[in-house]
Amino acid sequence: MPRTVPARWRLAAAALVVAPALALTACAGPGTAAGGAPSADAGTPVEGGTLRFALGASPSGVDPQQVGSNVSIYIARQLADSLTDQDPETGEIKPWLATSWEVSDDLTQFTFHLRDDVTFSDGTPLTATTVKANFDALTGPLGASAPLAASYLAGYQETKVVDEHTVTVVFAAANAQFLQASSTVTLAILSDATATADPAARLQGKVVGSGPFVLKSYTQDQGAVITKRADYAWASGVADHEGAAYVDEIDFSIVPESGVRAGGLASGQFDAVGDVLPQDVQQISGAGGSLLTRTNPGVVFVLQPNVASGPLADVAVRRAVSQAINRQELVDTVLSDAFKPATSVLASTTPGYVDLSKDLAFDADAATAALDAAGWAKGADGVREKDGQKLSFDVIYAPNFTGSQAVLELVQQQLRAVGVELELRQLTQAEQTAAQKSGDYDTYYYNVTRADGDILRPQFGVQGSNLNKRGADPVLDGLLAGELTQADAAARADAIGKAQEAVLDQVYAIPLFELAQSIGVAKDVHGVTFDASSRLLFHDAWIAGK
């Protein structure tokens, strides 16, 4: 069937006296290598070979519908396709497993017409009942293990099987974000057998998708190997070619130390490496390698305060804390020019983003005056006190991004300069999730990637994860609910823009920086691209000389 349509790096002891980060040669376009020639000019793709990729952290699993970290999705995305795809250049939704679709005027019904030539890697065909099984599972037994997917399907009523290759997804209320959600890895379509499999088993590898690669092996904390499907013939309209992947196999290993990853790329041990740090750029470029970078859309890295109790219950204190953080210094000192200081709670690559940099300007004098006015006076140890309580709070974080420790240590120093004490608590992902449920934290450090402004709703809506532990906020909650009802793109973008303003007005988030992917590739590697959510795709990747 033809295509229808188209090791953390700590600050030195005298941490504020740190040499500026080396400059990365950055670019943002898919398939373009910074410091090297665009892959399209690299010659004719050749087939074969094994691409050896060193990950900076251990994946939490390989189930596309359950995982959320970049390193997990680097593997999981290659195994499964989605109903639609999103053009990373334009944001336009493109056909993939669905050749076309219709949306009802009230945004409650989405009808998808499926390709009739798609099979899963176990040989079973893609049918309308498969789509129904996936969405029923995500809103049923799997929902607790896949909260992001469940949030995309909020208000889900049913999936109607119209015929063998036509389905209608029905919601109780308008759901303007669902079409874009249908393009995400989180709502990738898996086989009927996978839809009913045990969630824990799925995370460990019991996953069957229709993607260009098949899982050969996965061992927690060690790595994974995926092999190409020779019969793959249904790439999305965004891909450079339609058929099977070029490389035979991809071998993912876990190498936490960035210098070891970079050295491995330079010596030929690896063909590509993740989370390239500034100090490793020269080694990679010196070996003829290149860097691929792209800013992640979605919620930037933030400190999200628990406003239920403690000093952060006072919005004036939260605002002073935000003013005391020098975001540009975070980027210049411990990140690189591949990253950007946050200028809103959404990254600048997110549809609906508005520039609120004026609200996030560094102003230590204003922060000091605000804390003085709020009655917080400096104690003998330099930490402010009020009514016998120190102006001290913690931040919990999981080491999913290599630079987090250094970033938070610098934030800690910036806040100390105005008399605020920040305690760093590194947790495992499971411990962080448990703390989220119990509310045992003062601020929660994280980011979430999605190429749609609706990501604000699950993260900041009172009916969402509610990391703020707040009560109702008629302004913000009204905006987040209202954007779902807007069929008009401009009106929806306006609501999302006002929601960003409302989040910052009440300082429900203290934005820090925009995450960027920084991938090192060897000189012979071409065609590694980013999707609209800045996650890696290997369908078009090839290795010269293989």
XYZ file of C-alpha atoms in Angstrom:
546
model
C 0.000 0.000 0.000
C 1.538 3.324 -0.981
C 1.897 6.123 1.500
C -1.422 7.910 1.471
C -0.080 11.296 2.461
C 2.051 12.452 2.549
C 28.257 11.406 35.900
C 26.936 14.440 36.792
C 29.559 17.153 36.748
C 29.779 18.795 40.122
C 30.772 22.355 40.628
C 34.243 22.848 41.921
C 34.628 23.530 45.620
C 34.739 27.267 45.031
C 31.680 26.736 42.955
C 30.951 30.282 41.964
C 34.357 30.564 40.367
C 33.841 28.190 37.530
C 35.024 28.507 33.995
C 32.243 29.131 31.533
C 30.975 26.066 29.780
C 32.472 25.257 26.459
C 30.242 26.241 23.633
C 28.376 23.524 21.879
C 27.847 23.956 18.215
C 24.117 23.665 18.270
C 21.417 23.181 15.741
C 17.749 22.419 15.932
C 16.667 20.752 12.784
C 15.953 17.091 12.463
C 18.540 15.199 10.527
C 21.125 17.942 10.739
C 24.388 17.454 12.520
C 26.003 20.418 14.161
C 29.645 20.665 13.334
C 29.197 18.406 10.369
C 27.466 18.240 7.071
C 23.709 17.742 6.946
C 22.957 14.070 6.640
C 21.087 14.657 3.380
C 24.443 15.618 1.810
C 26.323 12.670 3.248
C 25.652 10.441 0.282
C 23.350 7.556 -0.459
C 22.210 5.655 2.619
C 23.606 2.171 2.945
C 22.056 -0.769 4.717
C 23.500 -2.940 7.440
C 25.593 -2.710 10.532
C 25.025 -2.301 14.246
C 24.685 1.149 15.737
C 26.153 1.173 19.257
C 24.521 3.824 21.456
C 25.701 4.751 24.971
C 22.913 6.034 27.218
C 23.671 8.367 30.112
C 21.169 6.782 32.488
C 19.256 3.559 32.932
C 15.842 3.295 31.261
C 12.873 2.655 33.531
C 11.521 0.145 31.022
C 10.676 -0.266 27.359
C 6.883 0.035 27.274
C 6.049 3.093 25.134
C 2.809 3.735 27.011
C 4.333 3.674 30.497
C 7.808 5.197 30.264
C 8.542 8.909 30.396
C 12.288 9.488 30.533
C 14.229 10.305 27.397
C 16.547 7.323 27.715
C 13.569 4.981 27.950
C 11.838 6.546 24.986
C 15.008 6.380 22.882
C 14.407 2.615 22.903
C 10.622 2.375 23.199
C 9.834 4.764 20.337
C 11.610 2.529 17.833
C 9.280 -0.374 18.681
C 5.900 1.234 18.146
C 3.996 3.549 15.830
C 1.152 5.955 16.575
C -2.082 6.762 14.821
C -0.627 10.068 13.648
C 2.712 11.830 13.610
C 3.648 15.472 14.243
C 5.943 17.363 11.915
C 8.790 18.682 14.095
C 9.268 21.655 11.798
C 5.683 22.864 11.477
C 3.792 21.154 14.282
C 1.313 19.848 11.693
C -0.313 16.471 12.388
C 0.501 13.898 9.692
C -0.816 10.419 8.835
C 0.882 7.327 10.212
C -1.134 4.261 11.161
C -4.213 6.304 10.292
C -4.393 7.572 6.733
C -6.971 10.237 7.564
C -9.358 11.362 10.294
C -12.381 13.504 11.060
C -13.107 15.499 14.228
C -16.643 16.378 15.272
C -17.509 20.055 15.609
C -17.910 19.716 19.382
C -14.464 18.043 19.702
C -15.893 14.940 21.379
C -15.509 12.384 18.577
C -12.367 11.529 16.617
C -12.744 9.065 13.742
C -9.563 7.440 12.399
C -9.261 5.489 9.131
C -6.477 2.926 9.535
C -4.039 1.530 7.005
C -4.956 -2.011 5.983
C -1.415 -3.331 5.539
C 0.072 -2.924 9.023
C 1.154 -5.867 11.124
C 2.720 -6.134 14.541
C 5.994 -7.940 15.006
C 4.126 -11.068 16.149
C 2.380 -11.197 12.778
C -1.050 -10.050 13.940
C -2.730 -7.279 11.948
C -3.614 -3.779 13.051
C -7.388 -3.512 13.243
C -9.952 -1.227 14.764
C -10.366 -3.616 17.677
C -6.664 -3.276 18.441
C -7.008 0.475 18.820
C -10.031 -0.027 21.048
C -8.136 -2.552 23.186
C -5.280 -0.090 23.691
C -7.443 2.852 24.732
C -9.697 0.703 26.904
C -6.632 -0.608 28.741
C -5.165 2.854 29.245
C -8.400 4.068 30.776
C -8.784 0.873 32.768
C -6.251 -1.547 34.260
C -3.171 0.205 32.867
C -4.215 3.746 33.793
C -2.469 3.832 37.169
C 0.813 2.788 35.552
C 0.471 5.181 32.644
C -0.776 8.458 34.162
C 0.339 10.642 31.271
C -1.496 8.500 28.774
C -4.534 8.485 31.017
C -4.434 12.283 31.158
C -4.512 12.432 27.367
C -7.646 10.288 27.479
C -9.416 12.285 30.217
C -13.159 12.121 29.708
C -12.848 8.963 27.582
C -16.149 7.217 27.076
C -15.480 4.545 24.501
C -13.911 3.564 21.231
C -16.465 2.511 18.644
C -15.381 -0.042 16.064
C -17.021 1.290 12.914
C -15.527 -1.364 10.659
C -12.321 -3.410 10.496
C -10.202 -0.367 9.800
C -12.244 2.537 11.155
C -12.599 3.609 14.783
C -14.267 6.504 16.549
C -12.867 7.608 19.912
C -15.602 9.247 21.985
C -15.170 11.669 24.894
C -17.742 12.994 27.339
C -16.608 16.565 26.744
C -14.545 18.532 24.263
C -10.945 17.334 24.066
C -9.070 19.652 21.706
C -5.662 18.189 22.579
C -6.467 14.596 21.617
C -5.459 14.716 17.954
C -1.935 15.824 18.892
C -1.932 13.269 21.704
C -2.604 10.563 19.121
C 0.844 11.334 17.657
C 2.765 10.768 20.890
C 4.741 7.729 21.909
C 2.565 7.628 25.022
C -0.458 6.697 22.912
C 1.447 4.395 20.554
C -0.638 1.437 19.422
C 0.545 -1.985 20.601
C -0.680 -5.474 19.745
C -3.852 -6.956 21.214
C -1.784 -9.319 23.338
C 0.279 -6.462 24.749
C -2.828 -4.449 25.610
C -3.880 -7.132 28.085
C -0.416 -8.037 29.390
C 0.747 -7.346 32.938
C 2.060 -3.754 33.227
C 5.225 -4.825 35.034
C 5.960 -7.476 32.425
C 5.460 -4.923 29.685
C 8.023 -2.611 31.249
C 10.525 -5.463 31.276
C 10.086 -6.273 27.617
C 6.761 -8.005 26.972
C 5.918 -5.442 24.304
C 4.883 -6.048 20.700
C 4.538 -3.055 18.419
C 4.430 -2.247 14.718
C 7.565 -0.086 14.675
C 10.625 -0.398 12.438
C 12.540 -2.263 15.167
C 11.794 -5.252 17.398
C 13.051 -5.762 20.935
C 15.678 -8.519 20.933
C 16.728 -8.199 24.565
C 16.360 -5.876 27.533
C 18.056 -6.164 30.909
C 17.270 -3.620 33.593
C 20.262 -1.377 34.332
C 22.359 -3.038 31.641
C 20.922 -2.202 28.246
C 18.857 -3.338 25.289
C 19.246 -4.586 21.762
C 16.699 -3.955 19.017
C 16.705 -5.392 15.490
C 15.042 -4.072 12.374
C 11.890 -5.472 10.784
C 12.649 -6.365 7.195
C 8.962 -6.099 6.257
C 8.364 -2.616 7.702
C 6.607 -0.475 5.086
C 4.408 2.097 6.860
C 6.639 4.935 7.995
C 4.907 8.204 8.755
C 4.692 11.101 6.347
C 7.478 12.799 8.299
C 10.114 10.103 7.695
C 12.675 10.413 4.911
C 11.951 6.964 3.516
C 9.116 4.437 3.664
C 10.729 1.010 3.890
C 12.689 -0.917 6.473
C 15.292 0.776 8.638
C 18.814 0.933 7.243
C 20.768 -0.384 10.222
C 20.314 -4.030 11.169
C 20.570 -3.579 14.888
C 20.965 -0.986 17.639
C 22.836 -1.925 20.793
C 22.006 0.372 23.747
C 24.392 0.251 26.683
C 24.368 2.306 29.889
C 27.429 4.414 30.573
C 26.750 6.909 33.397
C 30.061 8.799 33.197
C 29.962 11.389 30.449
C 33.715 11.339 29.892
C 33.635 7.583 29.338
C 30.841 8.006 26.798
C 32.719 10.707 24.922
C 35.950 8.734 25.035
C 34.134 5.692 23.730
C 32.796 7.679 20.797
C 36.242 9.090 20.031
C 37.875 5.661 20.165
C 35.260 3.953 18.028
C 33.694 1.934 20.846
C 30.357 3.733 20.330
C 28.655 5.188 17.269
C 26.450 7.610 19.212
C 26.187 8.838 22.796
C 23.566 10.699 24.784
C 23.795 13.664 27.202
C 26.982 15.172 25.840
C 28.389 17.629 28.369
C 30.319 20.793 27.574
C 33.657 19.432 28.677
C 33.310 16.499 26.284
C 32.590 18.459 23.115
C 36.191 18.967 22.115
C 36.973 15.265 22.378
C 34.040 14.369 20.169
C 34.701 17.053 17.566
C 38.387 16.213 17.590
C 37.520 12.697 16.496
C 35.429 14.048 13.619
C 32.140 13.531 15.395
C 29.154 15.873 15.442
C 26.491 17.032 17.854
C 22.750 16.893 17.371
C 20.781 19.217 19.601
C 17.134 20.206 19.926
C 15.191 21.901 22.711
C 12.485 19.764 24.293
C 8.993 21.256 24.090
C 6.719 21.088 27.117
C 7.207 22.106 30.742
C 10.757 23.340 31.332
C 12.807 22.213 34.303
C 11.073 23.802 37.282
C 10.928 23.840 41.034
C 7.228 23.212 41.656
C 6.425 24.298 45.223
C 4.202 22.466 47.663
C 2.054 25.403 48.774
C 0.068 23.513 51.382
C 2.326 24.457 54.288
C 5.666 25.953 55.292
C 7.230 29.184 54.081
C 6.353 28.447 50.463
C 2.666 28.728 51.306
C 3.253 32.486 51.054
C 3.206 33.630 47.438
C 5.440 36.572 48.371
C 8.154 34.147 49.494
C 7.753 32.063 46.356
C 8.081 35.172 44.212
C 11.212 36.293 46.078
C 12.771 32.854 45.587
C 12.095 33.084 41.874
C 13.640 36.565 41.704
C 16.780 35.336 43.483
C 17.571 32.749 40.797
C 19.901 33.796 38.004
C 18.814 31.550 35.141
C 21.361 32.867 32.695
C 24.119 31.941 35.131
C 22.778 28.385 35.296
C 23.151 28.043 31.551
C 26.469 29.863 31.285
C 28.116 28.108 34.211
C 26.983 24.508 34.344
C 25.085 23.865 31.138
C 25.978 25.134 27.688
C 24.676 27.256 24.859
C 22.633 24.282 23.680
C 20.359 25.115 26.618
C 18.309 28.258 27.233
C 17.247 30.047 30.402
C 13.538 29.536 31.044
C 11.380 32.392 29.804
C 8.052 30.814 30.736
C 6.825 27.621 32.312
C 6.646 26.234 28.775
C 9.687 25.832 26.555
C 9.982 28.140 23.583
C 9.476 25.212 21.182
C 6.003 24.451 22.563
C 2.944 25.485 20.552
C 1.200 28.252 22.520
C 4.377 29.383 24.322
C 4.495 33.042 25.373
C 7.621 34.937 26.364
C 7.289 35.905 30.034
C 10.969 36.607 30.596
C 10.106 39.927 32.241
C 8.482 37.950 35.058
C 11.548 35.754 35.480
C 14.255 38.410 35.569
C 17.035 37.954 38.125
C 16.753 40.667 40.789
C 18.501 39.805 44.068
C 17.809 43.267 45.495
C 14.067 42.897 44.911
C 14.152 39.409 46.437
C 15.966 40.728 49.508
C 13.498 43.601 49.935
C 10.509 41.292 49.567
C 11.802 38.864 52.176
C 12.573 41.735 54.552
C 9.043 43.073 54.048
C 7.589 39.633 54.735
C 9.316 39.585 58.120
C 12.129 37.136 57.337
C 15.309 38.461 59.034
C 18.776 36.974 58.664
C 19.981 34.855 61.583
C 23.502 34.360 62.874
C 24.191 31.673 60.257
C 22.978 33.866 57.398
C 19.699 31.959 56.966
C 16.576 34.040 57.430
C 14.198 33.321 60.302
C 10.677 34.285 61.274
C 8.797 33.321 64.437
C 11.459 30.736 65.210
C 11.216 29.086 61.789
C 14.102 29.104 59.346
C 13.531 30.039 55.721
C 14.581 26.601 54.587
C 12.999 24.134 52.211
C 14.002 21.046 50.258
C 13.909 19.946 46.649
C 13.443 16.346 45.596
C 14.777 15.140 42.265
C 15.644 11.970 40.408
C 18.877 11.762 38.400
C 17.172 11.429 35.030
C 19.148 14.309 33.541
C 22.903 14.273 33.967
C 23.193 17.974 34.754
C 20.569 18.181 37.483
C 22.907 17.931 40.462
C 25.120 20.783 39.272
C 22.156 22.970 38.387
C 20.569 22.508 41.795
C 23.854 23.097 43.607
C 24.172 26.445 41.856
C 20.540 27.323 42.644
C 21.322 26.410 46.239
C 24.181 28.925 46.264
C 22.128 31.642 44.590
C 19.382 31.316 47.184
C 21.862 31.222 50.043
C 23.078 34.635 48.887
C 19.701 36.133 49.879
C 19.375 34.116 53.086
C 17.350 31.146 51.834
C 18.437 27.582 52.587
C 17.787 24.869 49.988
C 18.285 21.213 50.883
C 18.900 18.814 48.006
C 17.287 15.363 48.251
C 18.191 12.999 45.438
C 15.744 10.127 45.183
C 15.205 7.199 42.906
C 12.369 7.523 40.448
C 10.260 5.215 42.592
C 11.034 7.205 45.740
C 10.153 10.448 43.978
C 6.844 9.009 42.865
C 6.103 7.890 46.410
C 6.961 11.353 47.750
C 4.660 12.888 45.145
C 1.760 10.840 46.443
C 2.482 11.530 50.110
C 3.305 15.221 49.661
C 6.634 14.749 51.468
C 8.512 17.559 49.739
C 8.730 21.328 49.614
C 9.629 21.657 45.944
C 9.581 19.095 43.163
C 12.207 19.335 40.422
C 11.329 17.928 37.011
C 10.420 18.631 33.428
C 7.863 17.059 31.109
C 8.165 16.885 27.356
C 5.228 17.341 25.019
C 4.722 19.348 21.858
C 1.357 20.738 22.954
C 0.514 23.421 25.506
C -2.064 21.125 27.056
C 0.811 19.686 29.094
C 0.007 22.457 31.586
C -3.319 20.807 32.428
C -2.033 17.504 33.898
C 0.892 19.250 35.622
C -0.860 22.328 37.055
C -4.567 21.533 37.000
C -6.111 20.806 40.361
C -7.540 17.650 38.843
C -4.130 16.629 37.501
C -1.038 15.565 39.426
C -1.419 18.710 41.573
C 2.191 18.770 42.685
C 1.403 22.125 44.267
C -1.038 20.422 46.671
C -3.213 23.468 46.241
C -6.887 24.088 46.446
C -9.106 25.401 43.681
C -7.901 28.366 41.655
C -10.821 29.530 39.532
C -8.617 31.551 37.189
C -6.045 28.897 36.352
C -8.392 25.940 36.488
C -10.850 27.765 34.260
C -8.185 28.486 31.664
C -6.891 24.903 31.676
C -10.382 23.487 31.265
C -11.311 26.098 28.678
C -8.470 25.405 26.270
C -9.821 21.887 25.773
C -13.015 23.299 24.315
C -11.396 25.571 21.744
C -11.523 24.299 18.201
C -10.032 27.539 16.963
C -6.241 27.311 17.169
C -5.750 31.006 17.922
C -8.331 30.998 20.713
C -6.783 27.881 22.212
C -3.296 29.398 22.041
C -4.637 32.499 23.783
C -6.017 30.398 26.654
C -2.731 28.500 26.969
C -0.842 31.802 27.012
C -3.028 33.156 29.799
C -2.586 29.905 31.726
C 1.190 30.385 31.620
C 0.695 33.887 33.025
C -1.565 32.543 35.775
C 0.990 29.891 36.781
C 3.699 32.522 37.144
C 1.387 35.068 38.789
C 0.853 32.694 41.700
C 4.356 31.203 41.338
C 3.013 27.679 41.102
C 6.270 26.979 39.283
C 9.754 28.453 39.497
C 11.111 27.836 35.981
C 14.859 27.248 35.630
C 15.971 26.230 32.124
C 14.832 24.603 28.921
C 16.057 21.042 28.476
C 17.868 20.296 25.232
C 18.927 16.999 23.778
C 22.646 16.841 23.108
C 23.618 13.761 21.146
C 27.088 12.947 19.921
C 27.405 10.945 16.706
C 30.490 9.536 15.022
C 31.561 10.896 11.655
C 30.198 7.891 9.764
C 26.710 8.047 11.331
C 23.949 9.830 9.436
C 20.171 10.228 9.526
C 19.618 10.193 13.290
C 16.692 12.580 13.754
C 14.453 14.084 16.421
C 10.667 13.832 16.484
C 8.436 16.764 17.438
C 9.018 15.979 21.125
C 12.811 15.951 20.603
C 13.069 12.223 21.098
C 15.427 10.253 18.870
C 14.351 8.341 15.784
C 16.567 5.744 14.108
C 14.404 4.670 11.175
C 16.424 6.851 8.754
C 19.793 6.279 10.471
C 22.634 4.669 8.578
C 26.348 4.073 8.990
C 28.740 4.799 6.135
C 31.042 1.944 5.233
C 28.793 -0.751 6.670
